[in-house]
Short mmCIF file of C-alpha atoms and ligand atoms in Angstrom, two decimals:
data_model
loop_
_atom_site.label_atom_id
_atom_site.label_comp_id
_atom_site.label_asym_id
_atom_site.label_seq_id
_atom_site.Cartn_x
_atom_site.Cartn_y
_atom_site.Cartn_z
CA GLY A 479 -42.75 -44.09 -66.32
CA ARG A 480 -43.75 -44.89 -62.92
CA ILE A 481 -45.05 -48.31 -61.89
CA ASN A 482 -48.89 -47.74 -62.02
CA ARG A 483 -50.05 -51.36 -60.92
CA ILE A 484 -48.61 -54.55 -59.60
CA ARG A 485 -50.45 -57.64 -59.61
CA ILE A 486 -49.56 -60.43 -57.76
CA THR A 487 -51.13 -64.04 -58.17
CA ALA A 488 -50.26 -67.01 -55.88
CA ILE A 489 -51.56 -70.47 -56.76
CA GLY A 490 -51.35 -72.99 -54.00
CA THR A 491 -52.77 -76.42 -53.05
CA ALA A 492 -54.51 -77.36 -49.99
CA ARG A 493 -54.10 -80.59 -48.20
CA ALA A 494 -56.20 -82.57 -45.74
CA PRO A 495 -55.50 -82.02 -41.94
CA ASP A 496 -51.88 -83.36 -41.09
CA VAL A 497 -52.66 -86.12 -38.66
CA ARG A 498 -48.95 -86.74 -38.00
CA HIS A 499 -48.79 -83.41 -36.16
CA GLU A 500 -51.33 -83.02 -33.43
CA GLN A 501 -50.78 -79.39 -32.92
CA ASN A 502 -51.59 -78.76 -36.34
CA GLN A 503 -55.35 -78.20 -36.35
CA GLY A 504 -55.52 -76.59 -39.85
CA PHE A 505 -54.62 -77.40 -43.36
CA ARG A 506 -50.97 -77.48 -44.75
CA GLU A 507 -50.72 -75.39 -47.63
CA THR A 508 -47.88 -75.09 -50.28
CA ILE A 509 -47.54 -72.42 -52.62
CA ILE A 510 -46.24 -73.77 -55.79
CA SER A 511 -45.86 -70.90 -58.21
CA SER A 512 -46.39 -67.18 -58.50
CA GLU A 513 -46.72 -64.47 -61.04
CA VAL A 514 -45.89 -60.68 -60.93
CA THR A 515 -47.32 -58.10 -63.64
CA VAL A 516 -45.90 -54.83 -63.66
CA THR A 517 -47.82 -52.24 -65.81
CA ARG A 518 -46.41 -49.05 -66.75
CA ASN A 519 -47.96 -45.58 -66.80
CA ARG A 520 -48.70 -43.69 -70.02
CA PRO A 521 -46.06 -40.86 -70.56
CA VAL A 522 -46.72 -38.01 -67.78
CA ARG A 523 -49.43 -35.63 -69.06
CA ALA A 524 -50.47 -33.78 -66.11
CA ALA A 525 -49.68 -30.34 -65.03
CA TYR A 526 -49.92 -28.78 -61.72
CA ILE A 527 -51.29 -25.37 -60.13
CA ARG A 528 -50.18 -24.69 -56.54
CA GLY A 529 -49.75 -22.03 -54.18
CA VAL A 530 -50.21 -20.49 -50.81
CA VAL A 531 -52.78 -18.22 -49.03
CA PHE A 532 -50.94 -16.05 -46.60
CA ASN A 533 -51.32 -13.21 -44.02
CA ASP A 534 -49.92 -9.92 -45.80
CA TYR A 535 -49.21 -8.09 -42.75
CA ASN A 536 -47.47 -5.33 -44.88
CA SER A 537 -50.04 -5.50 -47.47
CA ASP A 538 -47.39 -5.81 -50.28
CA GLY A 539 -48.87 -8.72 -51.99
CA ASP A 540 -45.80 -10.92 -51.45
CA GLN A 541 -45.34 -13.44 -48.90
CA ASP A 542 -42.55 -12.13 -46.63
CA SER A 543 -40.56 -13.90 -43.93
CA GLY A 544 -42.93 -14.29 -41.03
CA GLU A 545 -46.00 -13.84 -42.87
CA HIS A 546 -47.63 -17.44 -42.27
CA GLY A 547 -50.25 -19.24 -43.98
CA LEU A 548 -53.80 -19.28 -43.77
CA ALA A 549 -55.38 -22.56 -43.21
CA GLY A 550 -58.83 -23.81 -44.54
CA VAL A 551 -59.29 -21.17 -47.26
CA THR A 552 -61.38 -22.31 -50.07
CA VAL A 553 -59.45 -22.07 -53.62
CA ARG A 554 -60.99 -23.22 -56.67
CA LEU A 555 -60.66 -23.62 -60.60
CA ASN A 556 -63.04 -22.58 -63.15
CA THR A 557 -63.67 -26.43 -63.75
CA GLY A 558 -65.35 -26.64 -60.49
CA ALA A 559 -62.42 -28.28 -58.46
CA ARG A 560 -62.02 -27.11 -54.99
CA LYS A 561 -59.39 -27.30 -52.62
CA LEU A 562 -58.81 -26.18 -48.84
CA THR A 563 -55.56 -24.79 -48.04
CA THR A 564 -53.54 -26.92 -45.45
CA ALA A 565 -52.18 -26.01 -41.99
CA SER A 566 -49.34 -23.96 -43.88
CA GLY A 567 -51.83 -22.34 -46.42
CA GLN A 568 -50.75 -24.39 -49.22
CA TYR A 569 -53.05 -25.78 -52.06
CA ALA A 570 -52.37 -27.87 -55.02
CA PHE A 571 -54.31 -29.32 -58.10
CA ARG A 572 -53.20 -31.71 -60.58
CA VAL A 573 -54.78 -30.85 -63.99
CA ASP A 574 -54.40 -31.43 -67.61
CA PRO A 575 -52.21 -28.79 -69.63
CA GLY A 576 -54.36 -25.63 -70.34
CA THR A 577 -55.24 -22.38 -69.13
CA TYR A 578 -57.42 -21.97 -66.03
CA THR A 579 -58.91 -19.43 -63.74
CA VAL A 580 -57.94 -19.79 -60.09
CA THR A 581 -60.20 -18.12 -57.62
CA GLU A 582 -59.62 -17.71 -53.71
CA THR A 583 -62.31 -16.77 -51.44
CA ASP A 584 -61.33 -14.35 -48.49
CA PRO A 585 -61.96 -15.96 -45.12
CA SER A 586 -64.17 -14.36 -42.71
CA GLY A 587 -62.52 -11.14 -41.13
CA TYR A 588 -60.07 -10.73 -44.04
CA ASN A 589 -59.61 -8.30 -46.89
CA SER A 590 -57.41 -9.10 -50.06
CA THR A 591 -54.21 -7.42 -50.82
CA THR A 592 -53.95 -9.51 -54.16
CA PRO A 593 -56.53 -10.18 -56.70
CA ASN A 594 -59.02 -13.08 -55.86
CA ALA A 595 -58.85 -14.39 -59.23
CA VAL A 596 -55.76 -15.26 -61.15
CA VAL A 597 -55.56 -16.86 -64.59
CA VAL A 598 -52.76 -19.21 -65.17
CA THR A 599 -51.55 -21.47 -68.04
CA ALA A 600 -50.39 -25.05 -66.90
CA THR A 601 -48.00 -26.67 -69.20
CA LYS A 602 -47.32 -30.65 -69.34
CA GLY A 603 -44.95 -31.68 -66.47
CA ALA A 604 -44.70 -28.12 -64.84
CA VAL A 605 -45.84 -26.36 -61.83
CA VAL A 606 -47.62 -22.88 -62.18
CA MET A 607 -47.88 -20.82 -59.03
CA ALA A 608 -50.71 -18.67 -58.01
CA ASN A 609 -50.37 -17.15 -54.24
CA PHE A 610 -53.01 -15.02 -52.71
CA GLY A 611 -52.46 -12.59 -49.88
CA ASP A 612 -55.18 -11.68 -47.27
CA ARG A 613 -55.05 -8.94 -44.32
CA ALA A 614 -57.04 -9.28 -41.34
CA ILE A 615 -59.55 -6.35 -41.23
CA GLY A 616 -58.56 -5.72 -37.53
CA GLY A 617 -54.95 -5.84 -37.95
CA TYR A 618 -52.19 -7.65 -36.26
CA GLY A 619 -50.93 -7.89 -32.82
CA THR A 620 -48.13 -10.18 -30.96
CA ILE A 621 -48.37 -12.70 -28.36
CA LEU A 622 -44.88 -12.76 -26.92
CA GLY A 623 -43.91 -14.93 -23.87
CA GLY A 624 -41.57 -17.31 -22.16
CA VAL A 625 -41.27 -20.67 -20.51
CA GLU A 626 -39.09 -20.20 -17.36
CA LEU A 627 -37.18 -23.12 -15.20
CA TRP A 628 -38.32 -22.97 -11.54
CA ALA A 629 -36.46 -24.59 -8.90
CA ASP A 630 -36.37 -25.16 -5.03
CA GLU A 631 -33.29 -23.84 -3.62
CA GLY A 632 -34.24 -24.58 -0.13
CA GLY A 633 -37.08 -21.86 0.36
CA GLY A 634 -39.72 -23.11 -1.81
CA LEU A 635 -40.32 -23.07 -5.66
CA GLU A 636 -38.73 -19.92 -7.29
CA PRO A 637 -38.10 -18.71 -10.96
CA THR A 638 -34.58 -19.25 -11.84
CA HIS A 639 -34.59 -16.70 -14.75
CA ASP A 640 -33.57 -19.66 -16.87
CA GLY A 641 -35.51 -20.21 -20.11
CA VAL A 642 -36.52 -23.60 -21.44
CA PRO A 643 -35.75 -24.01 -25.04
CA GLY A 644 -37.69 -26.64 -27.47
CA VAL A 645 -41.26 -26.06 -25.62
CA GLU A 646 -43.98 -26.47 -27.92
CA ILE A 647 -46.63 -23.58 -27.55
CA TYR A 648 -50.00 -23.49 -29.40
CA LEU A 649 -52.88 -21.25 -30.03
CA ASN A 650 -56.58 -22.16 -30.36
CA SER A 651 -56.34 -20.89 -33.81
CA GLY A 652 -53.96 -23.61 -34.80
CA GLN A 653 -50.78 -21.74 -34.76
CA ARG A 654 -47.59 -23.50 -33.00
CA ASP A 655 -44.34 -22.28 -32.10
CA THR A 656 -41.25 -23.85 -30.44
CA THR A 657 -39.44 -21.73 -27.59
CA ASN A 658 -36.15 -20.78 -28.93
CA ASN A 659 -32.83 -21.23 -27.01
CA LEU A 660 -33.88 -18.39 -24.56
CA GLY A 661 -37.06 -20.05 -23.83
CA VAL A 662 -39.04 -17.26 -25.75
CA PHE A 663 -41.82 -17.77 -28.17
CA SER A 664 -44.07 -15.31 -30.10
CA PHE A 665 -47.17 -15.33 -32.56
CA LEU A 666 -47.78 -12.50 -34.96
CA VAL A 667 -51.76 -12.79 -35.14
CA PRO A 668 -54.98 -11.06 -36.02
CA VAL A 669 -56.34 -8.68 -33.36
CA LEU A 670 -58.57 -11.26 -31.62
CA SER A 671 -58.75 -13.25 -28.54
CA TYR A 672 -56.78 -16.40 -27.91
CA THR A 673 -55.91 -19.24 -25.60
CA VAL A 674 -52.31 -20.05 -25.33
CA THR A 675 -51.40 -23.59 -24.21
CA MET A 676 -47.90 -25.25 -23.28
CA VAL A 677 -47.03 -28.74 -24.30
CA VAL A 678 -45.14 -29.96 -20.92
CA PRO A 679 -41.93 -31.65 -22.30
CA PRO A 680 -41.18 -35.05 -20.95
CA GLY A 681 -39.36 -34.82 -17.64
CA PHE A 682 -41.09 -31.72 -16.67
CA ALA A 683 -44.05 -30.62 -14.67
CA ALA A 684 -45.97 -27.24 -15.00
CA VAL A 685 -45.82 -24.47 -12.50
CA GLY A 686 -49.24 -22.78 -12.65
CA PRO A 687 -51.69 -23.28 -15.66
CA LEU A 688 -51.04 -24.95 -18.93
CA SER A 689 -53.37 -22.59 -20.74
CA VAL A 690 -53.73 -18.75 -20.45
CA ASP A 691 -56.59 -16.70 -22.22
CA LYS A 692 -55.23 -13.46 -23.89
CA THR A 693 -57.08 -10.86 -25.73
CA LEU A 694 -55.49 -8.23 -28.39
CA GLY A 695 -57.55 -5.09 -28.33
CA ALA A 696 -55.88 -3.17 -31.45
CA GLU A 697 -53.40 -3.27 -34.28
CA GLY A 698 -49.93 -3.51 -32.73
CA ASP A 699 -50.98 -4.66 -29.18
CA THR A 700 -48.51 -7.15 -27.64
CA ALA A 701 -49.90 -9.62 -24.97
CA LEU A 702 -47.38 -11.18 -22.55
CA VAL A 703 -47.81 -14.96 -21.55
CA LEU A 704 -45.32 -16.53 -19.00
CA PHE A 705 -45.23 -20.47 -18.44
CA GLY A 706 -43.27 -22.20 -15.68
CA LEU A 707 -41.61 -25.60 -15.57
CA VAL A 708 -40.02 -27.50 -12.84
CA1 LIG B 2200 -46.21 -9.09 -47.50
CA1 LIG B 2201 -58.22 -12.74 -51.12
#
């Protein structure tokens, strides 16, 4: 089993100030013995219920490539236990073996593409999965952009048409992306308004604003964002 608890006891003595060493204003102390106690766990009895709440862009009930997680969504058990999904949409419960109902609450602005209540049987030492798909009621659009290198070739700063890879871009909704080897980034997001922000990498300075506001008006819209670095 895993180590559950370690207790360390130190027994020592303290003497009077050592007048032979003027710089020593305190007490000299000497540890003369120590004791370590290791207590082992009981055998593993826990089971685990895990899963993800995801944007089901194509409404097929499965989390496909590019269908990112939904953060901050409430998932609860019939025992009353509840969790909020992480930034990547994950949740996990450690439970005693048994049968449970796992219930997801749709976030505001989303409909379900899978049932909101799922019955699972959790067995000792195993993980049982329950995933939940939701779809933005207004649909999804794309924020597509690039980070371009600017340079002064003698006539003032101009774009070089070279993309800058590895630049971090984030949305006010919390999603993050990093530019690819062409300096391109993209976000597939619910139809809403967003602030898109670039994190200036070390050794560079921004040409133009660090943040841009964009609004997606309808399902399938694409908003373009360009950032410059020098
Ligand atoms: Ca899907
Ligand atoms: Ca749902």
